[in-house]
XYZ file of C-alpha atoms in Angstrom:
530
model
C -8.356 24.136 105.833
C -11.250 25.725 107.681
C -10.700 29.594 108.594
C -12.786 31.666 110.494
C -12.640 34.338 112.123
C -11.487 35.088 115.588
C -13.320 36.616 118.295
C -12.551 38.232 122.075
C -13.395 35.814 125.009
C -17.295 35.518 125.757
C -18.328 37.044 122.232
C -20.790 35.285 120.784
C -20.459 35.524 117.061
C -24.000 35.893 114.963
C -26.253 32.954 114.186
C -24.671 30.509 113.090
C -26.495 27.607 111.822
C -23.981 24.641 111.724
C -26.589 21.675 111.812
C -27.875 23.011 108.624
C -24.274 23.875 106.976
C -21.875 20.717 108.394
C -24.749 18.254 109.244
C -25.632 16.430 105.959
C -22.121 16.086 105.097
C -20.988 14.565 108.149
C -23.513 11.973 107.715
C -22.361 10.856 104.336
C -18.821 11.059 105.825
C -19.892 8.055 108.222
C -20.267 10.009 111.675
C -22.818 9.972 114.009
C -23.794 12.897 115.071
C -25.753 14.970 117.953
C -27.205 17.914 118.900
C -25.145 20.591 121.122
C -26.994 23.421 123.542
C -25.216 26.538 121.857
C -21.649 28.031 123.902
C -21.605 24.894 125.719
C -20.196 21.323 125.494
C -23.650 19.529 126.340
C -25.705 17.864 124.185
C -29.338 18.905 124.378
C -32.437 19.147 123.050
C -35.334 21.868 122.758
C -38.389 22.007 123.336
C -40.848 24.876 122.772
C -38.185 27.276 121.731
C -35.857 26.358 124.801
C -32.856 24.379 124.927
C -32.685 21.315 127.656
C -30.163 18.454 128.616
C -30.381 15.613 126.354
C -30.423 12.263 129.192
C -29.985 9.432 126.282
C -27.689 11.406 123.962
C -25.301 8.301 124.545
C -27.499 5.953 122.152
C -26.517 8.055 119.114
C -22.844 6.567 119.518
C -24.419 3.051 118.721
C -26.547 3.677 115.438
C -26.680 5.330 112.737
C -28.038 8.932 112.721
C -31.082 9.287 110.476
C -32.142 12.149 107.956
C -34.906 12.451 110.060
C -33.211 13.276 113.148
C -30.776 15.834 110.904
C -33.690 17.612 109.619
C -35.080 18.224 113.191
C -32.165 19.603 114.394
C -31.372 21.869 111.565
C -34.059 23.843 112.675
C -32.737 24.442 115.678
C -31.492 27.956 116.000
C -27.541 27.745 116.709
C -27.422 24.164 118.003
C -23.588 23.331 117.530
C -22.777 19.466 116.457
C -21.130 16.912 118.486
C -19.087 13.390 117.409
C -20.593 10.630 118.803
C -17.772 8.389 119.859
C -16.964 4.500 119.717
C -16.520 3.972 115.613
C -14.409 7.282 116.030
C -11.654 7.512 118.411
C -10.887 10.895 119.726
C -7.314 11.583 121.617
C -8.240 14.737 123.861
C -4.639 16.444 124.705
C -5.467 19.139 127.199
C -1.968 20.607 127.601
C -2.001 24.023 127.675
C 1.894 24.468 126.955
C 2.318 24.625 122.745
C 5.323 22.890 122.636
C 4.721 20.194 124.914
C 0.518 19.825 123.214
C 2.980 19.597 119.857
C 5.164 17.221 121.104
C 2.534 14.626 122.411
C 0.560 14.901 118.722
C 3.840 13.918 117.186
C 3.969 10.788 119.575
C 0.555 9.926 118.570
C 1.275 10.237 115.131
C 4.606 7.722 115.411
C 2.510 5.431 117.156
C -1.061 5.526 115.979
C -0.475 7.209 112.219
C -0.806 10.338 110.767
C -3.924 12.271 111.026
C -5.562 15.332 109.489
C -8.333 15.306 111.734
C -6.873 17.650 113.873
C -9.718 19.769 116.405
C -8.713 23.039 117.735
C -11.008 24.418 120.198
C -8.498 26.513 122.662
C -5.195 26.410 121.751
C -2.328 24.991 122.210
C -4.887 22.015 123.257
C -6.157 20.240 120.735
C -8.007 16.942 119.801
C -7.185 14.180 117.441
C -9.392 11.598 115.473
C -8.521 8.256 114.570
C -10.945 4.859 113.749
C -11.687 1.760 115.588
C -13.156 -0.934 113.836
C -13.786 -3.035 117.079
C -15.177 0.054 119.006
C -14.027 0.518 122.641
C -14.914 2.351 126.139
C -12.626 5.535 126.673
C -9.994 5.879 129.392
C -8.013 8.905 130.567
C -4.769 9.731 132.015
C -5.502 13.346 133.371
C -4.426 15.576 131.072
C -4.941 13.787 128.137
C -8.120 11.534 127.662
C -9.010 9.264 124.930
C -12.526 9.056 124.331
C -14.620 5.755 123.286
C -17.899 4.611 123.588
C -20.515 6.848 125.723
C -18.721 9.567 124.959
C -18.666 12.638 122.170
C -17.019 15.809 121.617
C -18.125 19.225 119.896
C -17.052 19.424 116.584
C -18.535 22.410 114.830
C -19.804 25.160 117.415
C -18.566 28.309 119.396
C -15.964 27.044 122.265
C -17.530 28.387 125.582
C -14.320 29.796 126.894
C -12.938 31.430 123.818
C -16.471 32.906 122.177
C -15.015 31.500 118.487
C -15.779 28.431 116.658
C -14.064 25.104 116.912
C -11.302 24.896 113.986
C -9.891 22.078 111.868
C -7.027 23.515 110.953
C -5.679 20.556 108.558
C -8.682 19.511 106.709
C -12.087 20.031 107.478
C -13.788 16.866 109.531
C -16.841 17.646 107.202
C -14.926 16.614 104.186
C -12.791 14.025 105.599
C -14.262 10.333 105.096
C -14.632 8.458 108.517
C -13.139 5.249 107.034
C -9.367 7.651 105.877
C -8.894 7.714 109.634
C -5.700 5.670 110.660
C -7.311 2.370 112.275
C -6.265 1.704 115.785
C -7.071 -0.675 118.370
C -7.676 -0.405 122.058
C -4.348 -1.983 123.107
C -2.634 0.823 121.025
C -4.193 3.565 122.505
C -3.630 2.005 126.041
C -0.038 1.958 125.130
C -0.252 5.182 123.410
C -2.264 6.956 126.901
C 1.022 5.611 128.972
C 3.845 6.492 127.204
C 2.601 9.841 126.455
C 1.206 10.527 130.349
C 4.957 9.234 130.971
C 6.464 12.235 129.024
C 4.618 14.680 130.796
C 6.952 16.897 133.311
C 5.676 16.463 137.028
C 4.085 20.374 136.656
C 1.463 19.125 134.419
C 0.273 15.885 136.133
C -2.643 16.359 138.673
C -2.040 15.815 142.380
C -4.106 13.019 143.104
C -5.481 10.412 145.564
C -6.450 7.686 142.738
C -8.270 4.902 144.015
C -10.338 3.139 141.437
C -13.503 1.286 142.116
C -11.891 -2.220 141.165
C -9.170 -1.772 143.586
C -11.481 -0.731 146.337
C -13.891 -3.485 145.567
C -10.712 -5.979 145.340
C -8.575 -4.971 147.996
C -8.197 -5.531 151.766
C -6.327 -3.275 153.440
C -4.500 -4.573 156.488
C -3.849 -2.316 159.469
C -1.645 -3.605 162.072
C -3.752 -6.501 163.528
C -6.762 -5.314 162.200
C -8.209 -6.105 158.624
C -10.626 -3.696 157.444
C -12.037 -3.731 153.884
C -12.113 -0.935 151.818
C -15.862 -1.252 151.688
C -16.149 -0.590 155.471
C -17.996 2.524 156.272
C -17.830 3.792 159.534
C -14.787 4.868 161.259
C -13.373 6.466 164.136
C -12.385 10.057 164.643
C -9.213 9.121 166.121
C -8.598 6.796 163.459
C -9.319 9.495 160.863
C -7.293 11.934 162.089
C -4.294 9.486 162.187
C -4.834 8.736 158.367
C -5.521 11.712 156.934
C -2.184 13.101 158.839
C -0.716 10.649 155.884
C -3.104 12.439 152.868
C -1.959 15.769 152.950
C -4.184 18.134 150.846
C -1.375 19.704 148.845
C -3.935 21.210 146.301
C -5.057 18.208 145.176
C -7.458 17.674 141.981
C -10.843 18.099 142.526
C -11.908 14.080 142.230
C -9.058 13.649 144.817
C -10.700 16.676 146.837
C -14.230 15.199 146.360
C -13.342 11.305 147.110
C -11.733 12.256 150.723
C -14.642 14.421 151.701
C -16.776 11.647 150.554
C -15.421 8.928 152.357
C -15.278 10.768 155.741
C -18.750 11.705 155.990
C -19.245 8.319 154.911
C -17.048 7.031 158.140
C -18.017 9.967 160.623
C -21.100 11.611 159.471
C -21.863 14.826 160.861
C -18.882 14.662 163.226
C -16.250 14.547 160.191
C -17.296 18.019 159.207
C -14.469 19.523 161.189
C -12.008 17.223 160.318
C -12.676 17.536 156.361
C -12.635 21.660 156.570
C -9.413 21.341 158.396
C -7.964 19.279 155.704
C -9.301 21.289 152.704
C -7.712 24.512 154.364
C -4.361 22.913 154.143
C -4.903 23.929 149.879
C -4.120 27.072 148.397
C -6.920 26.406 146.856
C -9.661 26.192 150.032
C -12.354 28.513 149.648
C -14.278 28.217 153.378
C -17.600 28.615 151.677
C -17.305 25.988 148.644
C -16.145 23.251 151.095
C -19.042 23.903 153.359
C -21.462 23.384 150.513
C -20.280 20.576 148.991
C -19.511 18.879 152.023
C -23.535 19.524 152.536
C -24.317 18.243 149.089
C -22.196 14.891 149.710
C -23.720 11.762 149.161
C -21.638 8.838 150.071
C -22.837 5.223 148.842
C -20.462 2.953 149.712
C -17.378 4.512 150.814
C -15.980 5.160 154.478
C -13.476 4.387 156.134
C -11.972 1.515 154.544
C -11.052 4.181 151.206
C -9.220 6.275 153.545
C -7.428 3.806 155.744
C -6.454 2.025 152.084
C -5.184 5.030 150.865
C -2.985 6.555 153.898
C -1.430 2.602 154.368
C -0.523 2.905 150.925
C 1.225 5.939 151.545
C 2.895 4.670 154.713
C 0.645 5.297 157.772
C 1.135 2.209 160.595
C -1.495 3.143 163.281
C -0.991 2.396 166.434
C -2.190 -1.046 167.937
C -4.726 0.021 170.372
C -6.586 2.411 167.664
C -9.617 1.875 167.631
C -10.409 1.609 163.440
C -13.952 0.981 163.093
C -17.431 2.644 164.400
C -19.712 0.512 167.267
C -21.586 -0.336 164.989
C -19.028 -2.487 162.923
C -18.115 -4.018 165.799
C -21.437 -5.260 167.159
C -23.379 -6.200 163.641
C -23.989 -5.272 160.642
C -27.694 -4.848 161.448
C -27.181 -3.365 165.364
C -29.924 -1.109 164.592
C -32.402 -3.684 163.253
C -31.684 -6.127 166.273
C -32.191 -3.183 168.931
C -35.822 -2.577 166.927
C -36.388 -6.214 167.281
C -35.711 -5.717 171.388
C -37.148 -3.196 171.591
C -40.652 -4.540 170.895
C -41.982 -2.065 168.086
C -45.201 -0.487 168.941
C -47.292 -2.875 166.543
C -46.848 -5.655 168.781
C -49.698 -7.955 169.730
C -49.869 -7.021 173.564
C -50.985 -3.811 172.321
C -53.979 -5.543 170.282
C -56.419 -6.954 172.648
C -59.198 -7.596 169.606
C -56.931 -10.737 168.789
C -57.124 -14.200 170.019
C -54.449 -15.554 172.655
C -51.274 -16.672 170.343
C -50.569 -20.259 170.269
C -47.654 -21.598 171.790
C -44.604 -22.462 169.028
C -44.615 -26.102 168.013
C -41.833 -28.586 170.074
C -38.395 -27.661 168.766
C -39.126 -24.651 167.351
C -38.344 -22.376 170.648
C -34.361 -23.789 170.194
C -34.133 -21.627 167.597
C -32.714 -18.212 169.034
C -30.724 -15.341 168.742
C -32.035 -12.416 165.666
C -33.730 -15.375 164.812
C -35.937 -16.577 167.556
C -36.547 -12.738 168.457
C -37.886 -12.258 164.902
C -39.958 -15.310 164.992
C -41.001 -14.085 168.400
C -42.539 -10.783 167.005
C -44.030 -12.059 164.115
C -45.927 -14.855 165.801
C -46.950 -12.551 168.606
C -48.563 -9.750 166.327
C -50.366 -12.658 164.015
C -53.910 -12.991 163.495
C -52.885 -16.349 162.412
C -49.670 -17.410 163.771
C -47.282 -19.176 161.266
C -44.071 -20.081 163.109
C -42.624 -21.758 160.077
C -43.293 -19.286 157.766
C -41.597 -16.730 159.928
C -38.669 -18.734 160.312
C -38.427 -18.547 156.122
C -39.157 -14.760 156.364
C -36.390 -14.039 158.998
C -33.524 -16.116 157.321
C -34.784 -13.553 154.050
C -34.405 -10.852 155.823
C -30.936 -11.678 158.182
C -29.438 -13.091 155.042
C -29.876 -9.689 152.899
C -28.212 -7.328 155.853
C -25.374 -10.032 156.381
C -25.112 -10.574 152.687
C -21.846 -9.541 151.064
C -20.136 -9.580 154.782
C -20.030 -13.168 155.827
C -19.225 -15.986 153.989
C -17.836 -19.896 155.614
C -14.543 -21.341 154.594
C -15.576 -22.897 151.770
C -17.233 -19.232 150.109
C -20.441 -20.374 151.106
C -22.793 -17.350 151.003
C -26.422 -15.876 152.352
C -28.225 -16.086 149.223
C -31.626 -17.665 150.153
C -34.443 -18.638 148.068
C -37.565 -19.662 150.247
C -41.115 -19.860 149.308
C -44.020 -19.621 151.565
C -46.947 -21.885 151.087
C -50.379 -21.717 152.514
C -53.692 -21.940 152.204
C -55.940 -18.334 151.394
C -55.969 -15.931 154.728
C -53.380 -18.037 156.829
C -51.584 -14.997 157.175
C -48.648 -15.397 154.601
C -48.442 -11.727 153.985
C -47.663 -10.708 157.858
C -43.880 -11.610 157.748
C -43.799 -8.935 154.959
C -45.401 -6.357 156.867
C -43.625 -6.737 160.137
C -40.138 -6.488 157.728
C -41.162 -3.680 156.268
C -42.134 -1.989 159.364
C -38.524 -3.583 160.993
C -36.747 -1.938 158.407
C -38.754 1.190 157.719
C -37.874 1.818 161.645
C -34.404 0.802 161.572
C -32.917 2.964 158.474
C -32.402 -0.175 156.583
C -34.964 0.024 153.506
C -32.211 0.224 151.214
C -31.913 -3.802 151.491
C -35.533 -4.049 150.143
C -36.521 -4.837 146.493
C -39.585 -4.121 145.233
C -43.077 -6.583 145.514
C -42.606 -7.388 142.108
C -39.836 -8.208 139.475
C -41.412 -6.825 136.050
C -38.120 -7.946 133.769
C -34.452 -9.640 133.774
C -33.220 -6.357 133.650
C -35.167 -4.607 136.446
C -33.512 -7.412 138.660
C -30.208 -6.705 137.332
C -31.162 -3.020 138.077
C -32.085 -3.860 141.541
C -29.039 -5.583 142.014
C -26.123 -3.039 140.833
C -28.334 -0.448 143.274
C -27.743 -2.425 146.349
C -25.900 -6.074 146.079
C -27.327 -7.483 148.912
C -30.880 -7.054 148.308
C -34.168 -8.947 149.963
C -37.430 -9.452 147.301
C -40.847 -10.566 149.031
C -42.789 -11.420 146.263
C -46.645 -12.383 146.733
C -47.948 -14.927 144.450
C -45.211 -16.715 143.813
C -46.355 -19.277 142.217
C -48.591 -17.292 139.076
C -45.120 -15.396 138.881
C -43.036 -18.948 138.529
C -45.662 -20.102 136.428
C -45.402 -16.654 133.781
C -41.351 -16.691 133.957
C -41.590 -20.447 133.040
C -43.621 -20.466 130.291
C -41.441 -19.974 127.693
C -43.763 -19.913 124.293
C -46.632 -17.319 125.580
C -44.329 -15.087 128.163
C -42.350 -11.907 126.751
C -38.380 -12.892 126.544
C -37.973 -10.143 129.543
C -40.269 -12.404 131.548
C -38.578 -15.258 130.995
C -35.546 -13.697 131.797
C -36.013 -13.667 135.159
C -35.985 -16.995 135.851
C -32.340 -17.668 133.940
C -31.127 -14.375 135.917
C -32.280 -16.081 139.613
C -30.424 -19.766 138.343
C -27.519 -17.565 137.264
C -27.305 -15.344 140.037
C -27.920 -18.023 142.988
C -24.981 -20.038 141.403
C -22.455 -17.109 141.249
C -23.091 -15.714 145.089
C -19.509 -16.569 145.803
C -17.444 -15.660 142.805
C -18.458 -12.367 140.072
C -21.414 -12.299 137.474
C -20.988 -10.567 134.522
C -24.285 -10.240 133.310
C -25.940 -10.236 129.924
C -24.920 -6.851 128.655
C -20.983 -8.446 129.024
C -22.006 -11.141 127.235
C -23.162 -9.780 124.380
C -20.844 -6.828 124.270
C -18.422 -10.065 123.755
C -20.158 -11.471 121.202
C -20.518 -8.295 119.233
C -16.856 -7.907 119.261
C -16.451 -11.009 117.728
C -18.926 -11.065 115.277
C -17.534 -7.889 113.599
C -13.996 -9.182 114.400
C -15.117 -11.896 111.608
């Protein structure tokens, strides 16, 4: 049993160096370990005799932690130590009632064994440590968490609300063997997380608006004789106000708080600002200033409307049948914007060149094609030097197949995912279908939907990707990059990648990739299952 002693709120205790006193013995214990900015729960590093945040501290819970790294930290002035999580399971109960805090440790101990590892950083809430052979992601049930992989807690250090150290009342973690943990798997601690969450009295469970991204990327929410996705941004105000009359703000947690705010500015912009003060007054909470700056410092990606409309029908709002759910600019096109640029003949148009040659007309047939289409074609041929009607016909299917991507698909889950590839000799103007996008775009607000001029690894792509789904790449020289991706004995692996990743990708438009890193997150699993 660890004692120390214990000080009044905010009093920082004198230096207390427990990298150098806990660190080494942790290590031999089988932890993995990090670094800690002192009073806080961060990890962090310093540099130059200053302490800052630590943006790959998460790496630590997949190796080993070397004597190296032990011996720079001990040096450290106060740097507290933190758990990296994944091999070690840690059950966070943040109840602050004693007997209740009690009574949830004894469920954990019925159904995931008995242990001494038993963290005390501001009682009655406490934190208990068990082992996973097959390590696992963490999951949470607000109030009581259990973390996994990507995670870590403090577990020597002074508690930032308290002004003490952490305590292991039991048996010191430091002396405690990582593999005399009870073993537990992820399906007990699932079934652990819901019976316990289930126990809690209604006082102690959040208020809260949960919608989780799986659902919203799942579900359709139908509303009256409308269907509107919960993916759809822009909304109406009327429509709004009808909703949120079903979301009352009955001091609601802060994620729930946060979420609604986010998805109306994401369905109203600037004109939601109203409506979302309004509803965060109806808390007991509502501070007038607070709201106003975070609704100025939200940043909605991807939620709107749809979130709010899925949440309110959930909770029994019917709208009427003449409400008008979604913005104009649903209800044109997806890319209303881009199509008025298009019409509205950008100021780089040829007319406005007089140094170039007359254009040629468009080869028979090719003036049938119209619509987005035969406008884009239009302008790109027009502002040429070198006219390529074909190749703009490639470029604008690119380009209309990226801002419809992810919207439309036929009956039979056909999707917009193009490949084309422009060929031609040396100055027949390949490259000006690229600039006039860019420019179309740029003018439009629509740059979001471009990738970069070059794909440097499998993973960029992937990276591209998860930032924006529906994505357009114009890659020059496509034929040296083809050539490099394909040649599997002199390219790097992360070249070579590429060109698996397109095949994969281009034959998975219509159902879900998983990607590499689920792959071999699989595999691992198995292989230490054996």
């Amino acid at each position: 049993m660890v004692t120390t002693e214990v000080l009044a709120p905010n009093k920082m205790p004198m230096s207390i160096q427990f990298m150098a006193r806990y660190g080494e013995a942790l290590l031999d214990a089988g932890y993995r370990i990090l670094p800690i900015q002192p009073g806080t729960k961060k990890p962090g590093m310093m540099r130059q005799g200053q302490w800052f945040d630590y943006p790959q501290w998460s790496r630590h819970g997949m190796r080993e932690t070397t004597a190296y790294e032990l011996d720079v930290w001990a040096t450290w002035p106060d740097a507290a130590i933190g758990v990296a999580t994944g091999n070690v399971i840690a059950i966070d109960i943040d109840v602050p009632d004693e007997a209740l805090a009690k009574g949830i440790q004894t469920l954990a101990f019925e159904r995931l064994g008995v242990t001494n590892a038993i963290r005390i950083g501001r009682a009655p809430k406490r934190l208990l440590l068990y082992r996973a052979d097959i390590p696992f992601a963490g999951f949470k049930r607000q109030p009581i968490e259990v973390l996994g992989l990507g995670q870590q807690f403090v577990a020597y250090g002074i508690h930032p609300d308290t002004g003490a150290p952490y305590q292991w009342p039991v048996d010191d973690l430091s002396e405690l063997a990582l593999s005399s943990l009870p073993a537990i798997t992820e399906a007990q601690a699932r079934r652990f997380l819901d019976e316990a969450y289930g126990s809690l009295p209604p006082l102690f469970k959040p208020k809260t608006l949960a919608l989780s991204l799986d659902e919203a990327q799942r579900s359709n929410a139908v509303v009256s004789s409308q269907v509107v996705s919960t993916q759809s941004l822009r909304g109406t105000v009327k429509a709004i106000s009808s909703a949120l009359l079903h979301l009352p703000n009955e001091d609601l947690d802060y994620d729930s708080w946060v979420r609604v705010g986010l998805a109306i500015k994401g369905a109203l912009n600037g004109e939601g600002y109203p409506i979302f003060m309004a509803w965060s007054a109806q808390s007991q909470k509502h501070d007038e200033l607070t709201s106003q700056t975070t609704w100025e410092g939200l940043r909605p990606a991807r939620i709107g409307a749809g979130t709010i409309y899925k949440l309110a029908r959930e909770r029994g709002w019917v709208p009427d049948e003449a409400l008008a759910l979604c913005g104009d600019d649903q209800t044109l096109h997806p890319a209303k914007a881009f199509i008025d640029r298009i019409t509205a003949e950008p100021a780089f148009v040829r007319d406005e060149l007089p140094d170039l040659p007359p254009a040629k007309p468009l080869p028979k047939g090719w003036d049938q094609v119209g619509g987005v289409l035969g406008a884009m074609m239009a302008l790109m041929t027009k502002t040429a030097k070198r006219p390529q009607p074909v190749l703009a016909l490639g470029a604008s299917l690119c380009a209309i197949g990226a801002l419809m991507g992810r919207k439309y698909r036929t009956e039979s889950n056909t999707r917009s995912n193009l490949y084309v590839v422009g060929i031609a000799e040396s100055g027949a103007g390949k490259n000006h279908s690229r600039v006039v996008i860019n420019e179309l775009f740029r003018r439009a607000n629509l740059l979001q939907y471009l990738g970069g001029n070059k794909i440097a690894s499998g993973s960029g792509l992937l990276t591209a990707i998860q930032r924006q789904p529906a994505i357009l790449f114009q890659l020059d020289e496509f034929g040296m990059f083809l050539a490099a991706a394909a040649d599997r004995k002199r390219s790097p692996r992360y070249v070579c990648e590429i060109l698996d990743l397109m095949t994969e990708l281009y034959t998975t438009a219509g159902t879900t990739y998983f990607g590499i890193e689920y792959a071999s997150t699989q595999h691992n699993n198995a292989h230490k299952a054996i």
